[in-house]
């Protein structure tokens, strides 16, 4: 047997082996693609349940209705953009997140805007969040959030930014006891409690600390007749 013949047979064997390997790889890839396609587009992996969390002020029934047409869509192909187009008209929705739970559940978690004050307008009172977004308008001042008195300045002013920052720093339960936040300038913010007591706040700086000190003072003097609190220097507060 010639050396040339042996070499030809080895070359032919190697070529057949490479072809078999390539065929195996191609078959494996085709099987993987088919598996993914079946998994993604199978009715079993389609949206059949939409669960919404975090809807308190926004009408949950309306949100459910807005998302309803996602039912039947491939679960793996539902995107943030799909949900955004259906929720962008809800002013109360600040942000949201989605989570897929195979085989068929889509979970949408909503974060609502937090109302921190009302501003008087010709139509009544605009209820706003800290960014100045009007959440809704009502005819009377709110009973559980303060009125922001801005000395004639608008929501794009430093006065509004200061008043909003102060109101936002107040714990929700405590904020309901504040009738008004008055901001004549960025350094002159005052609160009027529903009890009638006045609070000298000063600037919006250290608002978290001032809110903590004020809440402690109000709790400690609950049985006393206090007309004013001064937390403009939170480490040396004054009551009268």
XYZ file of N, CA and C in Angstrom:
720
model
N 0.865 -1.191 0.000
C 0.000 0.000 0.000
C 0.895 1.233 0.000
N 0.585 2.157 -0.882
C 1.445 3.326 -1.036
C 1.195 4.321 0.079
N 2.232 5.080 0.373
C 2.109 6.144 1.365
C 1.087 7.173 0.921
N 1.045 7.416 -0.381
C 0.101 8.400 -0.923
C -1.339 7.956 -0.696
N -1.588 6.645 -0.849
C -2.942 6.125 -0.635
C -3.364 6.252 0.817
N -2.414 5.935 1.740
C -2.727 6.080 3.163
C -3.059 7.522 3.513
N -2.317 8.430 2.954
C -2.547 9.852 3.238
C -3.899 10.291 2.709
N -4.294 9.779 1.560
C -5.589 10.130 0.968
C -6.729 9.618 1.836
N -6.567 8.364 2.365
C -7.610 7.827 3.230
C -7.725 8.618 4.530
N -6.576 9.021 5.091
C -6.626 9.811 6.318
C -7.305 11.163 6.085
N -7.015 11.766 4.921
C -7.627 13.050 4.582
C -9.144 12.888 4.424
N -9.545 11.782 3.741
C -10.973 11.543 3.548
C -11.674 11.298 4.876
N -11.007 10.556 5.791
C -11.607 10.286 7.114
C -11.767 11.564 7.923
N -10.721 12.401 7.863
C -10.802 13.661 8.602
C -11.905 14.551 8.043
N -12.051 14.555 6.734
C -13.085 15.379 6.107
C -14.482 14.902 6.512
N -14.650 13.534 6.503
C -15.952 13.003 6.919
C -16.224 13.324 8.387
N -15.191 13.268 9.235
C -15.347 13.553 10.664
C -15.751 15.009 10.870
N -15.112 15.933 10.123
C -15.468 17.340 10.243
C -16.910 17.578 9.826
N -17.328 16.878 8.730
C -18.704 17.040 8.276
C -19.697 16.546 9.327
N -19.375 15.395 9.961
C -20.262 14.872 10.997
C -20.375 15.836 12.175
N -19.208 16.405 12.574
C -19.223 17.363 13.679
C -20.054 18.594 13.332
N -19.864 19.085 12.092
C -20.638 20.259 11.671
C -22.125 19.957 11.627
N -22.472 18.734 11.181
C -23.876 18.350 11.149
C -24.457 18.261 12.559
N -23.659 17.711 13.516
C -24.120 17.639 14.897
C -24.355 19.042 15.472
N -23.401 19.941 15.188
C -23.540 21.310 15.691
C -24.772 21.976 15.095
N -24.959 21.818 13.790
C -26.116 22.412 13.127
C -27.421 21.855 13.697
N -27.453 20.540 13.936
C -28.652 19.911 14.487
C -28.937 20.428 15.895
N -27.846 20.570 16.701
C -28.019 21.077 18.059
C -28.546 22.506 18.053
N -27.982 23.362 17.183
C -28.452 24.743 17.078
C -29.906 24.805 16.626
N -30.253 23.957 15.654
C -31.633 23.933 15.170
C -32.581 23.502 16.278
N -32.153 22.509 17.074
C -32.990 22.055 18.190
C -33.144 23.154 19.234
N -32.041 23.894 19.499
C -32.100 24.974 20.474
C -33.033 26.083 20.011
N -32.910 26.457 18.736
C -33.786 27.493 18.181
C -35.241 27.056 18.251
N -35.491 25.797 17.917
C -36.858 25.289 17.963
C -37.397 25.294 19.393
N -36.528 24.920 20.338
C -36.948 24.902 21.746
C -37.292 26.306 22.228
N -36.416 27.276 21.906
C -36.666 28.656 22.320
C -37.940 29.186 21.680
N -38.121 28.885 20.389
C -39.315 29.359 19.698
C -40.580 28.795 20.323
N -40.540 27.499 20.641
C -41.706 26.873 21.274
C -41.935 27.480 22.659
N -40.825 27.666 23.419
C -40.948 28.212 24.775
C -41.511 29.625 24.751
N -41.045 30.436 23.786
C -41.458 31.843 23.739
C -42.867 31.996 23.196
N -43.174 31.295 22.130
C -44.434 31.525 21.436
C -45.534 30.538 21.809
N -45.214 29.565 22.638
C -46.240 28.610 23.045
C -47.314 29.306 23.870
N -48.578 28.959 23.664
C -49.651 29.534 24.488
C -49.432 29.309 25.974
N -48.710 28.260 26.326
C -48.438 27.978 27.729
C -47.591 29.087 28.347
N -46.712 29.705 27.541
C -45.823 30.755 28.022
C -46.330 32.144 27.673
N -47.619 32.267 27.419
C -48.211 33.568 27.132
C -48.793 34.167 28.410
N -48.993 35.488 28.375
C -49.549 36.177 29.540
C -51.000 35.744 29.733
N -51.268 35.183 30.907
C -52.638 34.793 31.236
C -53.110 35.400 32.559
N -52.165 36.049 33.267
C -52.520 36.692 34.529
C -51.654 37.940 34.702
N -52.289 39.076 34.980
C -51.574 40.332 35.226
C -51.909 40.779 36.642
N -50.867 40.915 37.463
C -51.047 41.308 38.859
C -50.444 42.698 39.046
N -51.213 43.629 39.613
C -50.771 45.011 39.823
C -50.652 45.272 41.319
N -49.489 45.743 41.736
C -49.263 46.129 43.126
C -49.004 47.637 43.194
N -49.311 48.248 44.336
C -48.965 49.648 44.574
C -50.014 50.649 44.168
N -51.135 50.198 43.626
C -52.192 51.123 43.204
C -53.066 51.454 44.405
N -52.882 52.653 44.952
C -53.679 53.093 46.101
C -54.598 54.244 45.715
N -54.007 55.344 45.249
C -54.837 56.469 44.805
C -55.292 56.296 43.358
N -54.441 55.745 42.523
C -54.839 55.521 41.139
C -55.869 54.394 41.100
N -56.826 54.503 40.186
C -57.907 53.518 40.080
C -57.353 52.196 39.551
N -57.286 51.194 40.405
C -56.704 49.909 40.012
C -57.512 49.247 38.910
N -58.823 49.403 38.948
C -59.658 48.793 37.908
C -59.319 49.373 36.538
N -59.065 50.685 36.500
C -58.697 51.304 35.225
C -57.318 50.837 34.761
N -56.377 50.711 35.708
C -55.048 50.209 35.356
C -55.149 48.786 34.809
N -55.941 47.946 35.472
C -56.145 46.572 34.991
C -56.696 46.580 33.568
N -57.641 47.473 33.316
C -58.243 47.546 31.981
C -57.224 48.012 30.941
N -56.353 48.941 31.332
C -55.345 49.447 30.390
C -54.323 48.390 30.022
N -54.057 47.471 30.946
C -53.055 46.427 30.699
C -53.661 45.152 30.122
N -54.980 45.099 30.043
C -55.657 43.844 29.701
C -55.261 43.293 28.341
N -54.952 44.188 27.379
C -54.653 43.680 26.038
C -53.280 43.003 25.944
N -52.524 43.008 27.056
C -51.267 42.247 27.068
C -51.516 40.758 27.281
N -52.719 40.421 27.719
C -53.061 39.011 27.861
C -52.971 38.308 26.504
N -52.325 37.161 26.506
C -52.163 36.394 25.267
C -50.859 36.645 24.556
N -50.161 37.727 24.921
C -48.866 37.995 24.302
C -47.790 37.112 24.923
N -46.763 36.742 24.130
C -45.678 35.932 24.702
C -45.069 36.610 25.918
N -45.022 35.912 27.031
C -44.559 36.494 28.290
C -43.145 37.048 28.166
N -42.255 36.299 27.494
C -40.852 36.700 27.399
C -40.655 37.940 26.538
N -41.660 38.302 25.749
C -41.507 39.436 24.833
C -42.161 40.707 25.347
N -42.805 40.665 26.508
C -43.403 41.876 27.087
C -42.277 42.748 27.632
N -42.244 44.013 27.231
C -41.162 44.925 27.603
C -41.683 46.076 28.463
N -40.746 46.834 29.035
C -41.104 48.034 29.783
C -41.863 49.022 28.910
N -41.460 49.097 27.634
C -42.117 50.024 26.716
C -43.583 49.650 26.514
N -43.873 48.346 26.495
C -45.260 47.900 26.341
C -46.116 48.407 27.496
N -45.570 48.327 28.697
C -46.312 48.789 29.873
C -46.363 50.312 29.903
N -45.265 50.965 29.538
C -45.212 52.428 29.574
C -46.277 53.054 28.687
N -46.451 52.524 27.487
C -47.440 53.102 26.574
C -48.851 53.001 27.146
N -49.072 52.053 28.032
C -50.402 51.861 28.603
C -50.607 52.622 29.918
N -49.509 53.041 30.556
C -49.633 53.727 31.841
C -49.225 55.203 31.796
N -48.711 55.669 30.660
C -48.170 57.026 30.614
C -49.241 58.104 30.809
N -50.488 57.774 30.615
C -51.550 58.775 30.790
C -51.969 58.928 32.251
N -51.453 58.078 33.139
C -51.827 58.152 34.554
C -50.869 59.090 35.280
N -51.341 60.280 35.595
C -50.497 61.285 36.239
C -49.988 60.797 37.593
N -50.795 60.042 38.294
C -50.420 59.579 39.629
C -49.304 58.531 39.613
N -49.055 57.942 38.464
C -48.010 56.916 38.374
C -46.671 57.597 38.127
N -45.793 57.534 39.120
C -44.468 58.134 38.978
C -43.511 57.198 38.266
N -43.543 55.923 38.635
C -42.685 54.930 37.996
C -43.302 53.552 38.206
N -42.706 52.554 37.599
C -43.215 51.195 37.715
C -42.087 50.226 37.375
N -42.285 49.000 37.730
C -41.351 47.952 37.332
C -42.173 46.724 36.963
N -41.604 45.882 36.111
C -42.306 44.663 35.718
C -41.460 43.443 36.062
N -42.133 42.356 36.320
C -41.462 41.083 36.591
C -42.278 39.968 35.958
N -41.607 39.086 35.260
C -42.306 37.946 34.665
C -42.113 36.734 35.555
N -43.187 36.013 35.756
C -43.159 34.795 36.557
C -43.717 33.663 35.692
N -42.818 32.922 35.036
C -43.276 31.836 34.173
C -44.160 30.850 34.955
N -45.124 30.217 34.322
C -45.251 30.255 32.860
C -46.144 31.365 32.307
N -46.916 32.095 33.158
C -47.918 32.958 32.531
C -48.274 34.215 33.309
N -47.489 34.563 34.336
C -47.866 35.719 35.167
C -46.965 36.915 34.896
N -47.592 38.083 34.719
C -46.881 39.350 34.589
C -47.203 40.194 35.820
N -46.168 40.615 36.562
C -46.352 41.415 37.764
C -45.906 42.844 37.482
N -46.787 43.808 37.709
C -46.488 45.221 37.506
C -46.582 45.908 38.874
N -45.479 46.501 39.309
C -45.444 47.202 40.590
C -45.368 48.702 40.332
N -46.344 49.431 40.840
C -46.465 50.866 40.599
C -45.940 51.654 41.801
N -45.226 52.733 41.522
C -44.856 53.708 42.553
C -45.629 54.988 42.247
N -46.497 55.376 43.155
C -47.330 56.551 42.929
C -46.632 57.834 43.378
N -47.014 58.921 42.764
C -46.538 60.229 43.220
C -47.148 60.541 44.577
N -46.368 61.181 45.430
C -46.830 61.488 46.778
C -47.302 62.934 46.859
N -48.574 63.184 47.185
C -49.053 64.567 47.324
C -48.475 65.202 48.583
N -47.831 66.355 48.412
C -47.184 66.992 49.562
C -47.787 68.356 49.897
N -48.703 68.840 49.065
C -49.303 70.133 49.356
C -50.304 70.550 48.296
N -51.097 71.552 48.648
C -52.027 72.125 47.683
C -51.668 73.582 47.438
N -51.942 74.036 46.239
C -51.727 75.442 45.876
C -53.051 76.001 45.369
N -53.451 77.138 45.909
C -54.727 77.717 45.509
C -54.643 78.275 44.100
N -55.631 77.926 43.284
C -55.747 78.393 41.905
C -57.190 78.833 41.685
N -57.481 79.536 40.568
C -58.863 79.996 40.351
C -59.901 78.886 40.417
N -59.521 77.668 39.999
C -60.496 76.565 39.988
C -60.628 75.871 41.333
N -59.803 76.256 42.303
C -59.855 75.598 43.604
C -58.454 75.414 44.163
N -58.081 74.170 44.411
C -56.764 73.860 44.961
C -56.142 72.712 44.170
N -54.975 72.998 43.587
C -54.222 71.945 42.898
C -53.431 71.136 43.916
N -53.630 69.844 43.907
C -52.849 68.950 44.767
C -51.593 68.555 43.991
N -50.414 68.790 44.606
C -49.151 68.622 43.880
C -48.198 67.679 44.594
N -47.272 67.140 43.802
C -46.171 66.406 44.414
C -44.974 67.337 44.530
N -43.853 66.834 45.030
C -42.694 67.688 45.288
C -42.075 68.248 44.013
N -42.355 67.633 42.873
C -41.818 68.115 41.602
C -42.715 69.167 40.957
N -43.847 69.482 41.592
C -44.759 70.469 41.032
C -45.745 69.902 40.040
N -45.864 68.581 39.983
C -46.835 67.945 39.088
C -48.215 67.999 39.741
N -49.202 68.505 38.995
C -50.568 68.581 39.518
C -51.193 67.195 39.429
N -51.545 66.638 40.587
C -52.111 65.295 40.632
C -53.610 65.316 40.415
N -54.262 66.283 41.012
C -55.686 66.515 40.779
C -56.043 67.882 41.354
N -57.232 68.361 41.038
C -57.719 69.647 41.535
C -59.005 69.406 42.304
N -59.132 70.079 43.466
C -60.335 69.927 44.272
C -60.812 71.296 44.729
N -62.085 71.412 45.088
C -62.640 72.742 45.395
C -62.196 73.315 46.728
N -61.824 72.458 47.681
C -61.482 72.921 49.020
C -60.052 72.508 49.379
N -59.448 73.173 50.387
C -58.126 72.729 50.851
C -58.204 71.287 51.342
N -57.101 70.567 51.239
C -57.071 69.175 51.691
C -57.035 69.116 53.213
N -57.661 68.078 53.763
C -57.703 67.927 55.217
C -56.487 67.184 55.750
N -55.702 66.564 54.872
C -54.586 65.734 55.342
C -53.228 66.143 54.782
N -53.190 67.192 53.979
C -51.914 67.733 53.489
C -51.979 69.257 53.560
N -50.845 69.916 53.754
C -50.875 71.372 53.957
C -51.103 72.161 52.668
N -51.588 73.366 52.841
C -51.629 74.328 51.740
C -50.274 75.025 51.676
N -49.720 75.145 50.462
C -48.437 75.817 50.273
C -48.711 77.281 49.924
N -48.292 78.158 50.793
C -48.489 79.594 50.567
C -47.157 80.188 50.127
N -47.123 80.681 48.885
C -45.857 81.026 48.236
C -45.659 82.520 48.044
N -46.458 83.343 48.720
C -46.310 84.791 48.629
C -46.393 85.258 47.172
N -47.325 84.687 46.435
C -47.557 85.108 45.051
C -46.617 84.508 44.029
N -45.704 83.664 44.437
C -44.752 83.058 43.506
C -45.302 81.739 42.961
N -44.793 81.333 41.803
C -45.296 80.139 41.134
C -44.568 78.867 41.544
N -44.994 77.756 40.931
C -44.410 76.451 41.273
C -43.000 76.291 40.706
N -42.581 77.209 39.844
C -41.221 77.150 39.315
C -40.268 78.037 40.130
N -40.736 78.497 41.273
C -39.942 79.423 42.087
C -39.154 78.677 43.159
N -38.170 79.386 43.731
C -37.409 78.817 44.842
C -38.287 78.668 46.073
N -39.295 79.529 46.197
C -40.217 79.428 47.324
C -40.958 78.097 47.288
N -41.444 77.716 46.104
C -42.131 76.425 45.995
C -41.171 75.283 46.294
N -39.953 75.347 45.754
C -38.978 74.282 45.988
C -38.700 74.119 47.477
N -38.593 75.246 48.201
C -38.332 75.183 49.632
C -39.525 74.623 50.388
N -40.736 75.123 50.070
C -41.932 74.644 50.751
C -42.157 73.155 50.485
N -41.929 72.747 49.249
C -42.119 71.340 48.894
C -41.110 70.454 49.610
N -39.866 70.921 49.696
C -38.824 70.139 50.371
C -39.150 69.969 51.851
N -39.653 71.015 52.464
C -40.011 70.946 53.884
C -41.178 69.990 54.093
N -42.236 70.134 53.292
C -43.394 69.260 53.432
C -43.016 67.802 53.182
N -42.171 67.565 52.194
C -41.749 66.203 51.872
C -40.966 65.582 53.019
N -40.231 66.397 53.766
C -39.425 65.883 54.879
C -40.283 65.448 56.063
N -41.504 65.951 56.141
C -42.369 65.605 57.268
C -42.916 64.191 57.106
N -42.905 63.384 58.158
C -43.563 62.076 58.089
C -45.020 62.241 57.682
N -45.536 61.294 56.916
C -46.895 61.426 56.378
C -47.910 61.662 57.492
N -47.797 60.919 58.592
C -48.755 61.072 59.683
C -48.663 62.467 60.308
N -47.439 62.971 60.438
C -47.250 64.300 61.026
C -47.704 65.389 60.051
N -47.434 65.180 58.771
C -47.804 66.175 57.748
C -49.294 66.464 57.771
N -50.102 65.465 58.081
C -51.554 65.671 58.102
C -51.976 66.660 59.173
N -51.109 66.901 60.156
C -51.419 67.866 61.202
C -50.940 69.271 60.900
N -50.411 69.481 59.700
C -49.916 70.796 59.285
C -50.935 71.415 58.335
N -51.426 72.598 58.686
C -52.437 73.261 57.853
C -51.807 74.000 56.682
N -50.634 74.622 56.907
C -50.022 75.428 55.843
C -48.507 75.442 55.987
N -47.849 75.526 54.849
C -46.410 75.772 54.780
C -46.241 77.081 54.020
N -45.714 78.073 54.690
C -45.552 79.393 54.078
C -44.085 79.633 53.765
N -43.799 79.964 52.511
C -42.417 80.231 52.097
C -42.365 81.595 51.436
N -41.857 82.580 52.159
C -41.690 83.913 51.582
C -40.378 84.010 50.817
N -39.407 83.192 51.216
C -38.122 83.121 50.525
C -37.518 81.772 50.860
N -36.342 81.484 50.287
C -35.726 80.188 50.533
C -35.228 80.056 51.965
N -35.070 81.188 52.656
C -34.570 81.155 54.036
C -35.656 81.424 55.065
N -36.888 81.626 54.619
C -37.965 81.976 55.547
C -39.175 81.093 55.299
N -39.116 79.893 55.865
C -40.224 78.943 55.756
C -40.850 78.787 57.137
N -42.182 78.824 57.177
C -42.910 78.674 58.446
C -44.058 77.692 58.248
N -44.400 77.016 59.316
C -45.526 76.089 59.300
C -46.621 76.612 60.211
N -47.851 76.329 59.818
C -48.993 76.576 60.695
C -49.634 75.229 60.990
N -49.595 74.828 62.265
C -50.180 73.553 62.656
C -51.697 73.679 62.721
N -52.388 72.574 62.546
C -53.850 72.606 62.646
C -54.298 72.914 64.070
N -53.394 72.744 65.008
C -53.690 73.106 66.400
C -53.653 74.612 66.607
N -53.091 75.350 65.617
C -52.955 76.791 65.743
C -51.542 77.236 66.053
N -50.678 76.324 66.461
C -49.295 76.674 66.772
C -48.537 77.029 65.501
N -47.591 77.960 65.635
C -46.743 78.360 64.525
C -45.361 77.720 64.687
N -44.734 77.414 63.555
C -43.403 76.797 63.567
C -42.461 77.638 62.712
N -41.390 78.122 63.325
C -40.339 78.804 62.575
C -39.373 77.726 62.090
N -39.307 77.571 60.786
C -38.498 76.503 60.194
C -37.163 77.013 59.685
N -37.162 78.231 59.171
C -35.953 78.771 58.560
C -35.819 78.302 57.124
N -34.621 77.931 56.721
C -34.400 77.452 55.354
C -34.756 75.974 55.256
N -34.750 75.463 54.022
C -35.054 74.044 53.814
C -33.868 73.139 54.131
N -32.729 73.718 54.471
C -31.566 72.908 54.827
C -31.835 72.144 56.120
N -31.287 70.966 56.218
C -31.451 70.089 57.388
C -32.919 69.789 57.675
N -33.742 69.744 56.635
C -35.180 69.548 56.849
C -35.491 68.215 57.515
N -34.750 67.173 57.174
C -35.011 65.877 57.807
C -34.777 65.954 59.312
N -33.690 66.607 59.704
C -33.389 66.743 61.134
C -34.414 67.638 61.814
N -34.792 68.729 61.172
C -35.794 69.628 61.748
C -37.133 68.913 61.927
N -37.501 68.090 60.941
C -38.757 67.350 61.044
C -38.713 66.386 62.223
N -37.584 65.742 62.414
C -37.425 64.815 63.535
C -37.543 65.547 64.873
N -36.874 66.694 64.977
C -36.907 67.480 66.219
C -38.319 68.014 66.484
N -38.969 68.535 65.446
C -40.310 69.093 65.623
C -41.297 68.020 66.080
N -41.242 66.857 65.459
C -42.156 65.779 65.850
C -41.945 65.396 67.311
N -40.687 65.352 67.725
C -40.387 65.025 69.125
C -40.905 66.108 70.065
N -40.740 67.363 69.671
C -41.214 68.476 70.506
C -42.734 68.453 70.647
N -43.418 68.246 69.544
C -44.883 68.229 69.577
C -45.377 67.082 70.450
N -44.737 65.926 70.333
C -45.138 64.783 71.155
C -44.870 65.058 72.635
N -43.741 65.689 72.936
C -43.358 65.934 74.332
C -44.210 67.007 74.992
N -44.805 67.899 74.191
C -45.590 69.012 74.748
C -47.075 68.860 74.464
N -47.499 67.624 74.194
C -48.893 67.395 73.799
C -49.883 67.876 74.852
N -49.490 67.831 76.121
C -50.401 68.235 77.191
C -50.229 69.700 77.582
N -49.371 70.416 76.880
C -49.109 71.815 77.216
C -49.723 72.737 76.160
N -49.890 73.976 76.522
C -50.405 74.974 75.591
C -49.218 75.696 74.951
N -48.833 75.220 73.766
C -47.676 75.777 73.068
C -48.165 76.596 71.877
N -47.692 77.826 71.786
C -48.115 78.701 70.692
C -47.129 78.698 69.525
N -45.865 78.359 69.811
C -44.890 78.381 68.714
C -43.716 77.454 69.011
N -43.155 76.957 67.931
C -41.939 76.147 67.977
C -40.931 76.792 67.029
N -39.672 76.755 67.405
C -38.629 77.286 66.534
C -37.573 76.192 66.362
N -37.519 75.633 65.157
C -36.530 74.582 64.863
C -35.554 75.039 63.790
N -35.455 76.357 63.622
C -34.531 76.869 62.602
C -33.094 76.472 62.905
N -32.783 76.316 64.217
C -31.516 75.725 64.643
C -31.870 74.425 65.363
N -31.904 73.307 64.639
C -32.487 72.076 65.193
C -31.796 71.542 66.430
N -30.551 71.912 66.653
C -29.852 71.441 67.855
C -30.194 72.281 69.083
N -30.785 73.452 68.858
C -31.190 74.305 70.001
C -32.616 74.807 69.749
N -33.605 73.900 69.700
C -34.979 74.318 69.426
C -35.567 75.122 70.578
N -36.588 75.910 70.281
C -37.235 76.762 71.281
C -38.748 76.560 71.184
N -39.404 76.453 72.333
C -40.861 76.415 72.374
C -41.364 77.582 73.220
N -42.535 78.062 72.892
C -43.141 79.170 73.657
C -44.633 78.858 73.870
